[in-house]
Coordinates of C-alpha atoms in Angstrom, one line a residue:
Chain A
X1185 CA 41.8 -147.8 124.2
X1186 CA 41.9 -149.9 127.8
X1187 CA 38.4 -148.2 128.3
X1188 CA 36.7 -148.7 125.0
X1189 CA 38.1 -152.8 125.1
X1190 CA 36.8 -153.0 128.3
X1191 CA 33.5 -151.5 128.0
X1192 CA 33.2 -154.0 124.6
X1193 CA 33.4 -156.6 126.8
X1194 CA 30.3 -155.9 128.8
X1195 CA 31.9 -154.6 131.8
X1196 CA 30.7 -151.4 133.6
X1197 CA 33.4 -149.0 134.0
X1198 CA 34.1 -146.7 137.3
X1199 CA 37.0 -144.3 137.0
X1200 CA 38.9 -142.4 140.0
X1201 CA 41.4 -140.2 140.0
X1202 CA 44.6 -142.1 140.6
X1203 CA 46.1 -139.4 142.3
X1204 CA 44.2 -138.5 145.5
X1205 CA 41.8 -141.8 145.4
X1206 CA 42.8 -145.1 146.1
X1207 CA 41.4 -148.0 143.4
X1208 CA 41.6 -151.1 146.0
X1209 CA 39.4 -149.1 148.9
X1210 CA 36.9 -148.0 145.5
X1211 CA 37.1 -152.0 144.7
X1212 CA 36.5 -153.1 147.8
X1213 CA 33.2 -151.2 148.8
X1214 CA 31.6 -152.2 145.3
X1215 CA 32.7 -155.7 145.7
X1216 CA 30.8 -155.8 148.9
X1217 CA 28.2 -154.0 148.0
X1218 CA 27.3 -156.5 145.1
X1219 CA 28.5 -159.5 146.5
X1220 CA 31.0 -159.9 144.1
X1221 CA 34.4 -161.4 144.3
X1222 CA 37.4 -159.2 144.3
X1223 CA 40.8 -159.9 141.8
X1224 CA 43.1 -158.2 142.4
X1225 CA 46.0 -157.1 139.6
X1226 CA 48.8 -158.1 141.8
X1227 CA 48.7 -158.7 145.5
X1228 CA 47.1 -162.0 145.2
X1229 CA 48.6 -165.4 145.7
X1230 CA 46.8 -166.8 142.6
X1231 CA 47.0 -163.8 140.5
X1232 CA 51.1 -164.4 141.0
X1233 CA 51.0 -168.2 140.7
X1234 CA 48.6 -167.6 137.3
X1235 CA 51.4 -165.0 136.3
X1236 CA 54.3 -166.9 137.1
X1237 CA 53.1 -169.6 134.2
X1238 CA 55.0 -167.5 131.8
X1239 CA 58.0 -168.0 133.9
X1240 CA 57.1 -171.8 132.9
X1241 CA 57.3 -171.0 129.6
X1242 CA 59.8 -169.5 129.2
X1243 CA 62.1 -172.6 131.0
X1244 CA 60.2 -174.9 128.4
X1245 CA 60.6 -172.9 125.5
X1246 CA 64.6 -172.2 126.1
X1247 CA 64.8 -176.2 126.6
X1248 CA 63.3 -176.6 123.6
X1249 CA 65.4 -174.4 121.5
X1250 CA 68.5 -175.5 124.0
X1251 CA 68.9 -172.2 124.7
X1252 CA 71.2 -171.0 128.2
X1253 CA 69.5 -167.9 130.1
X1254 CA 71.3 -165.8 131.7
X1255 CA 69.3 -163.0 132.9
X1256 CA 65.0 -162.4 132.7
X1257 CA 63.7 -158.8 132.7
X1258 CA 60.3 -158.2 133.4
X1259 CA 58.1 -155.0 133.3
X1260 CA 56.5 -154.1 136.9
X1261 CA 54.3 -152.4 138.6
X1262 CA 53.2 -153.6 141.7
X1263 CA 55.8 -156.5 141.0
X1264 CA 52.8 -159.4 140.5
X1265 CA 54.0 -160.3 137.3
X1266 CA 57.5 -160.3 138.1
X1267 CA 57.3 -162.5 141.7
X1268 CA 55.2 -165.3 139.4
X1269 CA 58.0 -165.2 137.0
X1270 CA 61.3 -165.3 139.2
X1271 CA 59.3 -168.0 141.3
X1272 CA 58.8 -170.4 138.7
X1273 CA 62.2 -170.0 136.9
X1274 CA 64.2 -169.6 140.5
X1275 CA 62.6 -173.2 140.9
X1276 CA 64.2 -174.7 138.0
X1277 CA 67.3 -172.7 137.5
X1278 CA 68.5 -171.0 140.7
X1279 CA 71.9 -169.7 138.5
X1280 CA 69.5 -167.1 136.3
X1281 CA 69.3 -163.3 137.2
X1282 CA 65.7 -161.5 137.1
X1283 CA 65.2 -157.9 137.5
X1284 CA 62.6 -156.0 137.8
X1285 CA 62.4 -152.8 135.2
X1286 CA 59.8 -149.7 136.0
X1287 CA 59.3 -146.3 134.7
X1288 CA 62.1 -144.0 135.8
X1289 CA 59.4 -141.8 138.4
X1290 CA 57.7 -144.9 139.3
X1291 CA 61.1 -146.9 140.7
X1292 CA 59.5 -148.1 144.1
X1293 CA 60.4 -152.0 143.7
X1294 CA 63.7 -150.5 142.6
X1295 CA 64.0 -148.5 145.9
X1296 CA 62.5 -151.0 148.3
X1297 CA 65.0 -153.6 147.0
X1298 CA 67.7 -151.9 148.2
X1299 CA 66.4 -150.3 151.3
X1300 CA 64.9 -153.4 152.5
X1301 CA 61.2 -152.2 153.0
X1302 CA 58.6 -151.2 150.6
X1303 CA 58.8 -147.7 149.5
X1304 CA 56.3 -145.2 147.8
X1305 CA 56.7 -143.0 144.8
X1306 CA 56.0 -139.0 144.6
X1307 CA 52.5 -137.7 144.3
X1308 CA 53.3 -135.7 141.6
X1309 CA 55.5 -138.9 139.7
X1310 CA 53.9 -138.6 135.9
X1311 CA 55.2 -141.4 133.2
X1312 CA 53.8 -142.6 129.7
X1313 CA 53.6 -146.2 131.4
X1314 CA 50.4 -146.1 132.3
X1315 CA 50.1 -149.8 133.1
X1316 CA 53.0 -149.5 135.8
X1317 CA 52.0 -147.0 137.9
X1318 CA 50.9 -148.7 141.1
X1319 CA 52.5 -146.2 144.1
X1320 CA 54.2 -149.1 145.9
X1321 CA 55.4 -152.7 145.7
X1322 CA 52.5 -155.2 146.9
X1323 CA 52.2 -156.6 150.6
X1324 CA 52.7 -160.1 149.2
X1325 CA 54.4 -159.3 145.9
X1326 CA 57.5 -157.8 147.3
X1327 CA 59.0 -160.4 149.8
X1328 CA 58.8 -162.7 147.4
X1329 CA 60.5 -160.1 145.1
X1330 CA 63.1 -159.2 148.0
X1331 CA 64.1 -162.7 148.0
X1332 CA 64.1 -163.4 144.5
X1333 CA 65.7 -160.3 142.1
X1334 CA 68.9 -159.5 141.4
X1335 CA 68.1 -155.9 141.2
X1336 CA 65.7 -153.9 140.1
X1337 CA 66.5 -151.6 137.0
X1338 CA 64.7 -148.5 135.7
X1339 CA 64.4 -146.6 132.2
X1340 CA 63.4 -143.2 131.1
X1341 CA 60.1 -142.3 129.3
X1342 CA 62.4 -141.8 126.1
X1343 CA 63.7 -145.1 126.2
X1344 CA 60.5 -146.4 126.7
X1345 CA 59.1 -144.6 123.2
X1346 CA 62.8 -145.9 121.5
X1347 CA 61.9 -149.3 122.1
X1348 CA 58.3 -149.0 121.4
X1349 CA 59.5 -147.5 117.5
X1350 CA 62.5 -150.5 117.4
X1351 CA 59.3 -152.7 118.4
X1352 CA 57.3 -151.4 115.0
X1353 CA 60.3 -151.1 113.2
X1354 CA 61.8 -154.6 113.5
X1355 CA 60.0 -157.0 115.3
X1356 CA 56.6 -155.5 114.0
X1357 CA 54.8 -155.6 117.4
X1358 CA 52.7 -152.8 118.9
X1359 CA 53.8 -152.8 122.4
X1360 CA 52.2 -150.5 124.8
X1361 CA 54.5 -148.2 126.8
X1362 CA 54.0 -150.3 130.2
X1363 CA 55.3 -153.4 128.0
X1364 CA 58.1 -152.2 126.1
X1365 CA 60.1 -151.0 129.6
X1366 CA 62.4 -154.4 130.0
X1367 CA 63.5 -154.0 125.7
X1368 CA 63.9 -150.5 126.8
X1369 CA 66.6 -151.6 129.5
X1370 CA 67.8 -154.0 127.1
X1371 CA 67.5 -151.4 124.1
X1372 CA 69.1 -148.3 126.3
X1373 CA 72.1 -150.7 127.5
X1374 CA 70.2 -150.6 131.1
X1375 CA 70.6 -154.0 131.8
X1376 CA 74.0 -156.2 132.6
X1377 CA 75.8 -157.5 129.6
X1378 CA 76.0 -161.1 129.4
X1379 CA 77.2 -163.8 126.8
X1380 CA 74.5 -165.8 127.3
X1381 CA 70.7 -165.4 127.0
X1382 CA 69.1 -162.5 127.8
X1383 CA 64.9 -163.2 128.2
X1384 CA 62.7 -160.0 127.6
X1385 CA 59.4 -160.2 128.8
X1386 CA 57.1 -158.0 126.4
X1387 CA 53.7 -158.0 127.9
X1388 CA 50.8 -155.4 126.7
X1389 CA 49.6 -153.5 123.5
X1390 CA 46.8 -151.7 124.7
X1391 CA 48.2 -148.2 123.6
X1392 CA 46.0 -145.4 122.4
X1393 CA 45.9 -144.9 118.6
X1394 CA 46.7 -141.6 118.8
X1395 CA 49.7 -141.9 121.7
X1396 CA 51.0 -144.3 119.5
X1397 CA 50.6 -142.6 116.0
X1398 CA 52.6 -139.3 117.9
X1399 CA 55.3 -141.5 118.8
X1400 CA 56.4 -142.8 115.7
X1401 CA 55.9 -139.6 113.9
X1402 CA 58.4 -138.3 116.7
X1403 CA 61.4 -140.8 115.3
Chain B
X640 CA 61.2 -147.8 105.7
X641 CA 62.0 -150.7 102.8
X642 CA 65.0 -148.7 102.0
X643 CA 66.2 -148.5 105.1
X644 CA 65.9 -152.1 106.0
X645 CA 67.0 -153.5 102.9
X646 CA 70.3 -150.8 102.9
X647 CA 71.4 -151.8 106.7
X648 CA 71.5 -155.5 105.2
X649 CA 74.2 -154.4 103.1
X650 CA 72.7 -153.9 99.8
X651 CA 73.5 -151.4 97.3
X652 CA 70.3 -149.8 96.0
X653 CA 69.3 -148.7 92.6
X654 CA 65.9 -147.2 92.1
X655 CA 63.4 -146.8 89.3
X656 CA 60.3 -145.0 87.9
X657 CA 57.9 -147.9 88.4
X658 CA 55.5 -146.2 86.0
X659 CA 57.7 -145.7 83.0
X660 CA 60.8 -148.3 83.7
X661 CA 60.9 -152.1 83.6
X662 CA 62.7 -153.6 86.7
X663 CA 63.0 -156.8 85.6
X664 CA 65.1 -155.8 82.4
X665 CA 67.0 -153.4 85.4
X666 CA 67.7 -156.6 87.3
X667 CA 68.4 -158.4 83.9
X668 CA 70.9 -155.8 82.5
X669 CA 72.5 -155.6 86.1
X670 CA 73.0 -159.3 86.8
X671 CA 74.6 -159.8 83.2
X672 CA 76.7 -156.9 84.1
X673 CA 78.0 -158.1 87.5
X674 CA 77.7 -162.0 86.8
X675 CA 75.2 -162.3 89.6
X676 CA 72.0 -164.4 90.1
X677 CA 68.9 -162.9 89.1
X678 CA 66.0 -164.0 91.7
X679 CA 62.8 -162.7 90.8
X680 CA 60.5 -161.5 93.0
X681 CA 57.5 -164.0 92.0
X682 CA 57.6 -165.6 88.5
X683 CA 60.3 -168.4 89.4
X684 CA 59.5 -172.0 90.2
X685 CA 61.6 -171.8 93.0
X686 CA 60.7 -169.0 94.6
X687 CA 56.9 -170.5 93.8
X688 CA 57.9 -173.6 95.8
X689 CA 59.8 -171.6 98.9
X690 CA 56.3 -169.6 99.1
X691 CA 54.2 -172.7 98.9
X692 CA 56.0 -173.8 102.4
X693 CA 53.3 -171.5 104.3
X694 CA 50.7 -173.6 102.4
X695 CA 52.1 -176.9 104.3
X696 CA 52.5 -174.8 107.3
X697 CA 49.0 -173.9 107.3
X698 CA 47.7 -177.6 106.7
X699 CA 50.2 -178.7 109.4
X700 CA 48.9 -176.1 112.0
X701 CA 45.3 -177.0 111.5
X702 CA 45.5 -180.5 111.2
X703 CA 47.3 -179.9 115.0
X704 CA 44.1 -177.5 116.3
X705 CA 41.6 -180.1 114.4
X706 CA 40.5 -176.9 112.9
X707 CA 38.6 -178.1 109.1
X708 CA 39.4 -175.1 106.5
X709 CA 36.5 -174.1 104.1
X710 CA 39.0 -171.5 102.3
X711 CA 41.8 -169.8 102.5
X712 CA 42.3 -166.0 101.3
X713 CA 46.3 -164.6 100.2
X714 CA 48.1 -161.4 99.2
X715 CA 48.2 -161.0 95.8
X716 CA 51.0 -159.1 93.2
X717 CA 52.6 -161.1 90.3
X718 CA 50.7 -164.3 92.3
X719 CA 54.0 -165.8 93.6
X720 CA 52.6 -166.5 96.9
X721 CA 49.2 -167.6 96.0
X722 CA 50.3 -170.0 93.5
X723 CA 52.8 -171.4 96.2
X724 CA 50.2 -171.8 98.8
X725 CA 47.5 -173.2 96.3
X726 CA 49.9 -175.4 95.4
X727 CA 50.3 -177.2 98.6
X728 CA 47.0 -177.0 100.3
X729 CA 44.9 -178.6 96.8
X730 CA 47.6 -181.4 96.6
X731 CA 46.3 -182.1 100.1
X732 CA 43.0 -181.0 100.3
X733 CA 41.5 -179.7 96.9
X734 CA 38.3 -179.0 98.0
X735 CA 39.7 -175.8 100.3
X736 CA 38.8 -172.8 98.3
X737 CA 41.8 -170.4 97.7
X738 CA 41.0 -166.9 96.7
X739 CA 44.0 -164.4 96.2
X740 CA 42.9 -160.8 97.1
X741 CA 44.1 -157.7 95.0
X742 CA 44.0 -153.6 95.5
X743 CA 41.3 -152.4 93.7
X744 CA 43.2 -150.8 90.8
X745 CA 45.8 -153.5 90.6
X746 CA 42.8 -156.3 90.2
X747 CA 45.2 -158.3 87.2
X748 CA 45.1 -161.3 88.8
X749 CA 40.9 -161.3 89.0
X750 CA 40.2 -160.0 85.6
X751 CA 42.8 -162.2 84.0
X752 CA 40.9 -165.2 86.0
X753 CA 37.4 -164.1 84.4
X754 CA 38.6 -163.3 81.3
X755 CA 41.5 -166.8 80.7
X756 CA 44.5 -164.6 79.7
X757 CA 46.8 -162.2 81.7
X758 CA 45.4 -158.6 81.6
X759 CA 47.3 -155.8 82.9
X760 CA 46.5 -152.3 84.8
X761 CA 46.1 -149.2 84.1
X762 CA 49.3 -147.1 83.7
X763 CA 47.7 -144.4 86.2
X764 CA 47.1 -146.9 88.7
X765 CA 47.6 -146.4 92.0
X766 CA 47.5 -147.9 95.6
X767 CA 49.0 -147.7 99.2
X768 CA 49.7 -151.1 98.7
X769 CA 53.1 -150.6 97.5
X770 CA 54.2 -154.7 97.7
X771 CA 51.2 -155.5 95.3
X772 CA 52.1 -153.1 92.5
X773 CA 52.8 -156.1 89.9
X774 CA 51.6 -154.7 86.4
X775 CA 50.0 -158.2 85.3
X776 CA 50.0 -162.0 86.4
X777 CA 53.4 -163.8 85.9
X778 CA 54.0 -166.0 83.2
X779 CA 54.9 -168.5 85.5
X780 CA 52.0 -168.2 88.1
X781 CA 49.2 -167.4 86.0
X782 CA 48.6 -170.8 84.4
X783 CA 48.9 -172.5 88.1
X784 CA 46.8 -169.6 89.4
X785 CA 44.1 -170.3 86.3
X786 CA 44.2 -174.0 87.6
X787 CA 43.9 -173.9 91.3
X788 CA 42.1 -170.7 92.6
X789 CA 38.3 -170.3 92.9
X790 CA 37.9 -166.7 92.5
X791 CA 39.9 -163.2 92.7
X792 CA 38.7 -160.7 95.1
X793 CA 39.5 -157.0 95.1
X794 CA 39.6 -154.1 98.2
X795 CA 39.7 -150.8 98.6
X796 CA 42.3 -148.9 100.0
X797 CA 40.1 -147.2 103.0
X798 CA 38.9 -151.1 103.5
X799 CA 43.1 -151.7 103.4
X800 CA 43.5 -149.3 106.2
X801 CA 40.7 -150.1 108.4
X802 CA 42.3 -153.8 108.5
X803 CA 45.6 -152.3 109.5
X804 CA 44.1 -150.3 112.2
X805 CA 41.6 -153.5 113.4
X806 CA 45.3 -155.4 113.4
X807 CA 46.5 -152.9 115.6
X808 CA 43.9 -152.3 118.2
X809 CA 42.5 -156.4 117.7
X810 CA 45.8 -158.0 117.0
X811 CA 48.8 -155.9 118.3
X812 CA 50.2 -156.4 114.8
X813 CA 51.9 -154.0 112.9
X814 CA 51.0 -155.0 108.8
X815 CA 52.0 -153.1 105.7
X816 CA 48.9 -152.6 103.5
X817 CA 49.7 -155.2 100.8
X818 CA 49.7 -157.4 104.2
X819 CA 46.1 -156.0 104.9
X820 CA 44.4 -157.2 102.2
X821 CA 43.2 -160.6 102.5
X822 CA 42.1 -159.5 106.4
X823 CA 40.4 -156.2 104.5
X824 CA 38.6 -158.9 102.4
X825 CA 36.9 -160.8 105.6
X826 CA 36.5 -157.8 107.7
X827 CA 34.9 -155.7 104.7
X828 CA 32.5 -158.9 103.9
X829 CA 34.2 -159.1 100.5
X830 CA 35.4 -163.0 101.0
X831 CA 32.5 -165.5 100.7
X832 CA 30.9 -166.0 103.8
X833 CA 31.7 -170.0 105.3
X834 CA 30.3 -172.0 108.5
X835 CA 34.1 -173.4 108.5
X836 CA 37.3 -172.1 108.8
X837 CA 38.5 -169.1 106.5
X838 CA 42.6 -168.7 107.0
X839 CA 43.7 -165.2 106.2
X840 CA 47.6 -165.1 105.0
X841 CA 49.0 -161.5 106.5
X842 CA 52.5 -160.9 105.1
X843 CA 54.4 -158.2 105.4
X844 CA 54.7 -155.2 107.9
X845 CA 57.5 -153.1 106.1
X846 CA 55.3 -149.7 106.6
X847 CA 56.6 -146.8 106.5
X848 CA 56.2 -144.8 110.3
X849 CA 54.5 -141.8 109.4
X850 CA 52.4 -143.7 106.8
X851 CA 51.1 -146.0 110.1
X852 CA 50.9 -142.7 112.2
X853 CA 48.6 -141.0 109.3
X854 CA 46.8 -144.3 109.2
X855 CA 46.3 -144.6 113.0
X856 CA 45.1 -141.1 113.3
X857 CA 42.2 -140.9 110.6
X858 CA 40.5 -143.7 112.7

């Protein structure tokens, strides 16, 4: 699906193994090779400032429906998406929570937060999330992250297809498995109670057809 | 999946042989019985009017994008919804086009509007789209329908499910196939083609899971 959308929109594809080759060293020699200008999916200060305009929406939007958050919980990865976020709302309300949620084999921001310093997952770490899998938090991501979350949470692949079905059932969104982890904390009673507002950021529908036809004939 | 939904609200079901039973005299016979409040499902000036609210919606919303609508295409069963919507767009605009959009073998609504009296389908009629199964026009809608709508167009089931699975892999929308029908009409090149604006009404995504799986996979 991610290939065939891409390719539609005139873009030349290059695949590599994820496993033994590394995406950013493929990126960079082609980007130099062609003079082209390299963007990043997360370790880049404008990639996380364009990111964190959700976090702006999200502030207006609660205003607006005079709505009092508690807690955010945002899917990650390499944690680009989640530093934007936590930065913009940590700037207008220092009281709310964020955490980071990531596939269960795939916890490195989780890890790194408490250790203090940016760990790495298993070579062999396999998870349906297929938009989460970056090996370890980002040079520039995670300090900001360190700084920012309250902790950093982490569901099972199980959860992950739970949420995607409650996601068909009743909200009537196709969520890809990367962007159903933060319901699936919510979902899978991962995530702290609170009274007040909990935000879930659901970010990301491009699931195969036939991934997603298996997991709702599994319910 | 309707079932379901409608039992966990509380509601005590009672089904029927929609080929050889009447469910209005069902609903009539049970609301004596009980002393309740019939609402009918589309032939009902109220329920007309409540439907007609997604007519001023739509004016609203593209009188805020400056968008200028040339037509606008809607779901069709007993022609509640239609009649609604037509309603409130041609008291603000009459010359939008509306166009309500039937399964092939439940095409009432467009024969009745070529021929100036409500016709009715075939007993051995059948369709996926299980929310547009309405035998004939209402009493009720028919005469507003005759009034205000240009033409009735008609799609086929297969054109039904390719809109679902374009909604799903375009739109990250999951619709039920009496949802799909007015996008089946533009995507299939059934709806008039226009330089302006053509608004397709999607409504409804109660669909059953392994319905959507089957769906998903034949693509």
């Amino acid at each position: 699906m991610k290939l065939e959308n891409t390719r539609s929109l005139g873009a030349e594809i290059v695949t590599y193994d994820r496993f033994t080759e590394s995406r950013e060293e493929i990126a960079r020699a082609l980007a130099a090779s062609l003079g082209a200008v390299l963007v990043p999916s997360f370790d880049d200060p404008h990639v996380i400032a364009g990111q964190g305009t959700a976090g702006l929406e999200i502030m207006e939007q609660a205003s607006e429906l005079g709505v009092r958050i508690r807690q955010v919980l945002v899917c990650c990865g390499g944690g680009g998406l989640v530093a934007g976020i936590a930065t913009a709302i940590k700037a207008t309300d220092p009281s709310i929570d964020i955490h980071s949620v990531e596939p269960e084999a795939f916890d490195d921001t989780a890890r790194s937060l408490r250790s203090g310093r940016r760990e790495t997952v298993d070579r062999g770490a396999r998870s349906i999330c297929d938009a989460l899998l970056a090996p370890s938090p980002g040079e520039l991501t995670f300090p900001i992250n360190q700084r920012l979350l309250t902790s950093g949470l982490v569901v099972r692949d199980d959860q992950v297809r739970d949420a995607m079905r409650f996601a068909f059932g009743s909200m009537k969104l196709v969520i890809e498995p990367g962007g159903a982890v933060a319901l699936a904390a919510i979902l899978g009673g991962i995530a702290p109670s609170c009274e007040e507002a909990s935000v879930i950021v659901v970010s990301g529908a491009n699931v195969d057809p036939q991934l997603y036809a298996d997991i709702l004939h599994s319910s």
